[in-house]
Coordinates of C-alpha atoms in Angstrom, one line a residue:
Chain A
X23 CA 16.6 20.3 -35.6
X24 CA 12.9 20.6 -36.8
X25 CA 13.5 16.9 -38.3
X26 CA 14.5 15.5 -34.8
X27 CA 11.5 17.8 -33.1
X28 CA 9.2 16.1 -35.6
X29 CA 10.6 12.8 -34.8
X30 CA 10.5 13.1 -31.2
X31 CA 6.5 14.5 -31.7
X32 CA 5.8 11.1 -33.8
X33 CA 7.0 8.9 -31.9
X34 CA 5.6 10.5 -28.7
X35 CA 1.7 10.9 -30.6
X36 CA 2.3 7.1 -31.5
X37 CA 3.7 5.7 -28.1
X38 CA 1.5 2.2 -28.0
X39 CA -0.3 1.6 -24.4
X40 CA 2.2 -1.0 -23.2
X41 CA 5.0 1.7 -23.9
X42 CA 2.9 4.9 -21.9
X43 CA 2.1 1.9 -19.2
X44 CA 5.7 1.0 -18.8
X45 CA 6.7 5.0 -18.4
X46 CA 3.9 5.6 -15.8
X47 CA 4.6 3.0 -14.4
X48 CA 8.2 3.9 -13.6
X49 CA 7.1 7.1 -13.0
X50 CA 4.9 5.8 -10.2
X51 CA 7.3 3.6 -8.5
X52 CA 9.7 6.7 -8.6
X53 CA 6.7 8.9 -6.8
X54 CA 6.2 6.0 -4.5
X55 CA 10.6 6.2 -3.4
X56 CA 9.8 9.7 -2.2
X57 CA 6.8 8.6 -0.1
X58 CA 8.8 5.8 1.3
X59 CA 11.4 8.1 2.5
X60 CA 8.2 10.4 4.7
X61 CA 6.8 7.1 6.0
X62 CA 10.3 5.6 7.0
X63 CA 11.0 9.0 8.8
X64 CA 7.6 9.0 10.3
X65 CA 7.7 5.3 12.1
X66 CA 10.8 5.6 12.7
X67 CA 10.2 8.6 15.1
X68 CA 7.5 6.8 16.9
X69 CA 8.9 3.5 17.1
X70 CA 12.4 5.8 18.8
X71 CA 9.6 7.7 21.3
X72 CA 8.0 3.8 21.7
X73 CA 11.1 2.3 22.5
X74 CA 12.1 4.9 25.4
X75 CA 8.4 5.5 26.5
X76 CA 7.0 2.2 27.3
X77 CA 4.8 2.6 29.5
X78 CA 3.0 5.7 28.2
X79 CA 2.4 3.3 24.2
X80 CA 1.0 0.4 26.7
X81 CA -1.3 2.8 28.6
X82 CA -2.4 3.9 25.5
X83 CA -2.5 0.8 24.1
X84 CA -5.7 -0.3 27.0
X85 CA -7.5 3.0 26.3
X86 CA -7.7 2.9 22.9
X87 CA -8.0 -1.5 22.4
X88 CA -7.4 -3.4 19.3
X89 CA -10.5 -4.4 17.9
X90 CA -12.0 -1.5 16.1
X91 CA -7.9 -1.0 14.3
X92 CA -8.5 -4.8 13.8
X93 CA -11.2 -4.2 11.6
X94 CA -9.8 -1.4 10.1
X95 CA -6.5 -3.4 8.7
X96 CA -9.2 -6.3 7.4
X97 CA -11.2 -3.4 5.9
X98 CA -7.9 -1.6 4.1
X99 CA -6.9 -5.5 3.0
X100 CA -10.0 -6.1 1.7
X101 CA -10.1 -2.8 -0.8
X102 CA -6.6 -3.6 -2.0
X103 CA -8.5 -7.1 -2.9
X104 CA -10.8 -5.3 -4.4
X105 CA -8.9 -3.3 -6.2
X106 CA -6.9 -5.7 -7.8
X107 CA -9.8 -8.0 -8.9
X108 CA -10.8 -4.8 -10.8
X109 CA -7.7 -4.6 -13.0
X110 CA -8.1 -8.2 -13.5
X111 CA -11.9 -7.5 -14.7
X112 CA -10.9 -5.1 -17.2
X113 CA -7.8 -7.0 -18.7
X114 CA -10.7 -9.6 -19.1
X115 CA -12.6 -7.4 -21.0
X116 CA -15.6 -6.5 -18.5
X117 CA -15.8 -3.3 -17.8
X118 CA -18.7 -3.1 -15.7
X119 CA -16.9 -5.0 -13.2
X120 CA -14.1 -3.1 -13.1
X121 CA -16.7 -0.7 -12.0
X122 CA -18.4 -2.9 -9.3
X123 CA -14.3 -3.7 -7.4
X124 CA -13.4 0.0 -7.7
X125 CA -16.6 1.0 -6.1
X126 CA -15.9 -1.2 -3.5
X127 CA -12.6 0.1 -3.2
X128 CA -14.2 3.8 -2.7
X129 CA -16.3 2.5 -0.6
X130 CA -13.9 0.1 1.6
X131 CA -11.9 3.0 2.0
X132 CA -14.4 5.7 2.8
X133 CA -15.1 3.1 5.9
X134 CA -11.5 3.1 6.6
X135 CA -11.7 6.6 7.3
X136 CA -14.5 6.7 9.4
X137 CA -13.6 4.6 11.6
X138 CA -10.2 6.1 11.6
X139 CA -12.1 9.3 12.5
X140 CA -13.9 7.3 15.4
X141 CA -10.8 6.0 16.6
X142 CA -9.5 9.2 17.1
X143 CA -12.5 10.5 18.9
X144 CA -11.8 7.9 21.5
X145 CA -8.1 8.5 22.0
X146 CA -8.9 12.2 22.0
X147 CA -11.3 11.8 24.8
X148 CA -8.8 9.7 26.7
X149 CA -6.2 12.4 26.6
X150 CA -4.3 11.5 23.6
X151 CA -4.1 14.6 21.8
X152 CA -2.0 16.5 19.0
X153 CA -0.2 19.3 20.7
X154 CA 1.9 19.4 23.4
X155 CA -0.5 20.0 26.9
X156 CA 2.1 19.1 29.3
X157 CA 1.3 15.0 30.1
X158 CA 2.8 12.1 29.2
X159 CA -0.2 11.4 26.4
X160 CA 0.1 14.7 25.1
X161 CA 3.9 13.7 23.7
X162 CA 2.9 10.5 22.5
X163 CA 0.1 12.6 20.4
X164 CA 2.1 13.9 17.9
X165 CA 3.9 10.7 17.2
X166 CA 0.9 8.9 16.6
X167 CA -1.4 11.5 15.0
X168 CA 2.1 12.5 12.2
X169 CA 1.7 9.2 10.6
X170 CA -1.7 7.9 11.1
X171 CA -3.2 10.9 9.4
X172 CA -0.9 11.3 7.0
X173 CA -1.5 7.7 5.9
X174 CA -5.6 8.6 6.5
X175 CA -4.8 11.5 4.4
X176 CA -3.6 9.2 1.2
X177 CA -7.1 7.0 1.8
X178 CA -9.1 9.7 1.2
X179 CA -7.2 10.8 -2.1
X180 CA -7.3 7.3 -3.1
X181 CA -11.1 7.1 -2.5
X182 CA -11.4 10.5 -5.0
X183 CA -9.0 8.9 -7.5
X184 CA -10.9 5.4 -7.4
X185 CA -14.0 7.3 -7.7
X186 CA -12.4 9.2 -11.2
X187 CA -11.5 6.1 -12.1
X188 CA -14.8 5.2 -12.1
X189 CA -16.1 7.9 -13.8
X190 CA -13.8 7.4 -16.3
X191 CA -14.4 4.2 -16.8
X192 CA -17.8 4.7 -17.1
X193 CA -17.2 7.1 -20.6
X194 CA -15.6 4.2 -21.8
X195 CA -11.9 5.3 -21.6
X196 CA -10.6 1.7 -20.7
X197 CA -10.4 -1.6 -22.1
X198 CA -8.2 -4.6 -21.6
X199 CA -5.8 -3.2 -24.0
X200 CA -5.9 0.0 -22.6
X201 CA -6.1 -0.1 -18.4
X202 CA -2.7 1.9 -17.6
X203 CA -4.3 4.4 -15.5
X204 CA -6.1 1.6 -13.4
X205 CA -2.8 -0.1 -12.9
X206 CA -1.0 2.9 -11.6
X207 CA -4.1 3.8 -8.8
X208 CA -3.4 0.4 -8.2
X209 CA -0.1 1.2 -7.4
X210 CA -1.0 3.7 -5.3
X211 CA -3.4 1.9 -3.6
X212 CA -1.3 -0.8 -2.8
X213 CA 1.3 0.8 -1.2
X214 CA -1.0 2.9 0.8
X215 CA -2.1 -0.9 2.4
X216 CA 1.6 -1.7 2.6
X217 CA 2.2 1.0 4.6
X218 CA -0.8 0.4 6.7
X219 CA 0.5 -3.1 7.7
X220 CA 3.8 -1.7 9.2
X221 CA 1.9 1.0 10.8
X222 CA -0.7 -1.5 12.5
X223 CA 2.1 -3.9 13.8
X224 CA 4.6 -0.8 15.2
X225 CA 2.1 1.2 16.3
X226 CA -0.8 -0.7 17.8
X227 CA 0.4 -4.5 18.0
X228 CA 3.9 -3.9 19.3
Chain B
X1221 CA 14.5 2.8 -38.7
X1222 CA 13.4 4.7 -35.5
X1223 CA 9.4 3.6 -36.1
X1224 CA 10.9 0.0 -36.5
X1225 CA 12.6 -0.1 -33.5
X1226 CA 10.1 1.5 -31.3
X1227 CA 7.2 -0.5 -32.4
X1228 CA 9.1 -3.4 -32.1
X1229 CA 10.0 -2.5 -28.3
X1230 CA 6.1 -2.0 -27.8
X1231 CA 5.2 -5.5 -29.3
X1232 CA 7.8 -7.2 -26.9
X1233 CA 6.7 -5.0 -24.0
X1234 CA 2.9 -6.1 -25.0
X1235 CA 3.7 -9.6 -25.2
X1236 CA 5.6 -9.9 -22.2
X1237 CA 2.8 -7.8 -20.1
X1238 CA 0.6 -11.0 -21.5
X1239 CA 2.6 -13.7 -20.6
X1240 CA 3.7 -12.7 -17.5
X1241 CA -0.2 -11.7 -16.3
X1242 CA -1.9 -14.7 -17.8
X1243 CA -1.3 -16.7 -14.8
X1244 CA -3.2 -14.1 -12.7
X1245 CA -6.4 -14.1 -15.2
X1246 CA -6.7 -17.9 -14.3
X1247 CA -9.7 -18.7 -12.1
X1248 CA -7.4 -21.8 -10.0
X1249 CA -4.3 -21.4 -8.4
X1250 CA -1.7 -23.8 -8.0
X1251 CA -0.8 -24.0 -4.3
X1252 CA 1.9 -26.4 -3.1
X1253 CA 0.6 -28.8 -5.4
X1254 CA -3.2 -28.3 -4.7
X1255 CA -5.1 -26.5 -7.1
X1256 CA -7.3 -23.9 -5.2
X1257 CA -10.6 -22.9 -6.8
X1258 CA -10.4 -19.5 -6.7
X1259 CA -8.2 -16.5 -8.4
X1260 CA -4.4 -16.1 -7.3
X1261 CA -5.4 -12.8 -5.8
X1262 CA -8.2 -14.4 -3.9
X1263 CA -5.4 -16.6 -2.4
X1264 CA -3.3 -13.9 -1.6
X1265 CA -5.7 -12.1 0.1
X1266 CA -6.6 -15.2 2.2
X1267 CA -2.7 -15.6 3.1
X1268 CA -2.8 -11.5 4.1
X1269 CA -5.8 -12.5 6.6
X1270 CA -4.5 -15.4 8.1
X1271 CA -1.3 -13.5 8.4
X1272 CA -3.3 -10.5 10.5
X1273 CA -5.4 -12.9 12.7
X1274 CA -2.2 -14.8 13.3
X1275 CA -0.7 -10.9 14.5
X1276 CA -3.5 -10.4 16.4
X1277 CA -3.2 -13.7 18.7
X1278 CA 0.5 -13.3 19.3
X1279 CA 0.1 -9.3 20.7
X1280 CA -3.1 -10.2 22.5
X1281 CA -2.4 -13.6 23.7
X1282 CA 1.9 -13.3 24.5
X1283 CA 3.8 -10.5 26.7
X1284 CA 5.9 -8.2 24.6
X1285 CA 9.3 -9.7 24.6
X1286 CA 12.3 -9.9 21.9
X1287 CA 11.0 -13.5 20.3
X1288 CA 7.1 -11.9 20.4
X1289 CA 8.1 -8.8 18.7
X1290 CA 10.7 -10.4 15.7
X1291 CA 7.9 -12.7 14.8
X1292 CA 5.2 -9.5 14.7
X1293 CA 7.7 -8.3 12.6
X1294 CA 8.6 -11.4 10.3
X1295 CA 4.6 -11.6 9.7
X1296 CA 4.3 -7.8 8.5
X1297 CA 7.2 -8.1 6.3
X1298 CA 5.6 -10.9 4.9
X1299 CA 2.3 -9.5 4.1
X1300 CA 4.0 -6.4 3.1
X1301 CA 6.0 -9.0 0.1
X1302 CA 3.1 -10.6 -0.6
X1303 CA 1.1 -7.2 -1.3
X1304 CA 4.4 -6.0 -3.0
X1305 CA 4.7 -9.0 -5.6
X1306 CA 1.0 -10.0 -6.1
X1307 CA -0.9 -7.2 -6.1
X1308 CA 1.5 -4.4 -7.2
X1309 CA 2.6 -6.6 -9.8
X1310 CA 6.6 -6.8 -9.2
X1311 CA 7.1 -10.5 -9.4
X1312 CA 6.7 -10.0 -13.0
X1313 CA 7.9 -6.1 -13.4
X1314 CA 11.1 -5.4 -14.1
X1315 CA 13.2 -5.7 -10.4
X1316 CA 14.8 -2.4 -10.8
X1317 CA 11.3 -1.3 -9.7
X1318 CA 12.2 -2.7 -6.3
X1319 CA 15.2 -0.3 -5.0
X1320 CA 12.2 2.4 -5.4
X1321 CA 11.3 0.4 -1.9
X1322 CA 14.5 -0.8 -1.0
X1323 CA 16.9 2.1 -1.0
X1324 CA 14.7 5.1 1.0
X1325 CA 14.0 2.5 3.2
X1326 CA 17.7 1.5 3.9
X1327 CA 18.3 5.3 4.2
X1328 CA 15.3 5.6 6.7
X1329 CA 16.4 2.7 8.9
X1330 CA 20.5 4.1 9.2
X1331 CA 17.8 7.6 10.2
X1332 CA 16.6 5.6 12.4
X1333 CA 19.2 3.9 14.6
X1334 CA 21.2 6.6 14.6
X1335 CA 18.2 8.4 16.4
X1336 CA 17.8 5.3 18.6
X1337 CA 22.0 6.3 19.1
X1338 CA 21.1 9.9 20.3
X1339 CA 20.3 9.7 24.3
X1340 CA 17.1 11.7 25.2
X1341 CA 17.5 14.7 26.6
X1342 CA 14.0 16.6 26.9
X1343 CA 13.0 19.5 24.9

């Protein structure tokens, strides 16, 4: 038993990068199942309350217009560019600009959010609002607000773990042999844009 | 025995992680036969843009109707594919990783017609 315990320990202290990068890596994709199962759920509802309301999403739709969520989507696109050009820096070897793309990640999506938060300062002035207040608006609210902020919510832990990233790779603590924990924000990251793109084309486009 | 195995497993999993992202350290990408100055990820991105502008003229431009809305639709899942195998890496990951996408969706979309089966009835 303490033989197999020893092994176990061994192996585990001399698990190469590829190896760990394969198991976080499955790991992540296995996190990212459970958030596709929220996200489904959350569309879903809307695109239900869309289908039998309208009139209600195209009033909305005027009030709140296309062009500052326009800019938004080419905003969130652009960080998961930049985010990916700085995985490629580092499995180049240059660290400093893996660096430079995830601080334009942070900052990308730090944008994001703001605008988000302006977004939602107009809608919220033009009736739209979270709880029930007995108009028509008032139920669309919730259905817009569930998913929308929850996805707003996953920017703004992405912008804190690009910004650890950065930190991190600023003490030195990856190289191009050595970038699993870049790839796995990347994951993150990603899919945080993927979900974006089906929430701009079911929520504001259609 | 055990140490054998396992750093072998580690040396194949290295080399293919290499081969498999050497295409995507190259500063040109191959296109349809034209070579495009510029990183693979620099295409994709361009494809994602065109693919939003392209969005944005058919729901601004065309009234909502059933041909309006499938192609809005067709061009999301598209971008959505292209995000999934460029940028998250699973043209060249093991496919298994894909019914981590695949199957909560499936589940979510039965969710979801069977709501769109339920008549409304206030609350």
């Amino acid at each position: 038993m303490a033989a197999i315990e020893h092994q176990v320990e061994h192996e585990h202290g001399h698990a190469s990068p590829a190896v760990r990068l394969e198991n976080l890596k499955f790991a992540t994709w296995l996190y990212l199942a459970s958030e596709v199962v929220i996200f489904t759920v959350l569309i879903a509802t809307y695109v239900v309350f869309s289908l039998n309301n309208r009139e209600v999403v195209h009033e909305v739709h005027e009030k709140s217009g296309i062009v500052l969520v326009a800019l938004n989507t080419f905003i969130l696109l652009s960080s998961s560019w930049a985010m990916v050009m700085g995985l490629r820096q580092l499995k180049l070897g240059n660290r400093q600009g893996l660096i430079t793309w995830i601080g334009r990640t942070a900052l990308l999506g730090t944008v994001f959010v703001a605008l988000q938060y302006v977004e939602y300062r107009t809608l919220s002035d033009a009736g739209v609002v979270l709880f029930y207040t007995g108009g028509e608006l008032s139920e669309f609210g919730m259905r817009f607000y569930a998913p929308t902020a929850f996805h707003g919510a996953h920017v703004i832990v992405g912008v804190l773990w690009a910004l650890f990233i950065i930190w991190n790779a600023r003490r030195g603590n990856y190289s191009a042999e050595n970038y699993a924990g870049v790839e796995v924000f990347g994951l993150y990251w990603h899919f945080v844009d993927v979900v974006w793109i089906f929430l701009f084309t079911f929520i504001y486009l259609i | 025995m055990t140490d054998m195995s396992t750093t072998t497993q580690a040396e194949e999993l290295a080399q293919e992680a290499h081969d498999s992202h050497s295409a995507d350290h190259s500063d040109k990408t191959v296109l349809f036969g034209t070579t495009i100055n510029a990183p693979v990820y620099t295409v994709v991105f361009g494809a994602l843009g065109a693919l939003t502008l392209f969005e944005l003229l058919i729901a601004e431009l065309f009234p909502r109707n059933f041909l309006t809305t499938g192609l809005l639709v067709i061009a999301s899942i598209i971008k959505a594919v292209l995000v999934v195998l460029f940028y998250m890496h699973l043209k060249d990951d093991n496919p298994l990783y894909a019914l981590a996408l695949v199957v909560p969706l499936g589940i979510g979309l039965i969710a979801a017609f069977f709501l769109l089966a339920v008549p409304v009835t206030g609350y």
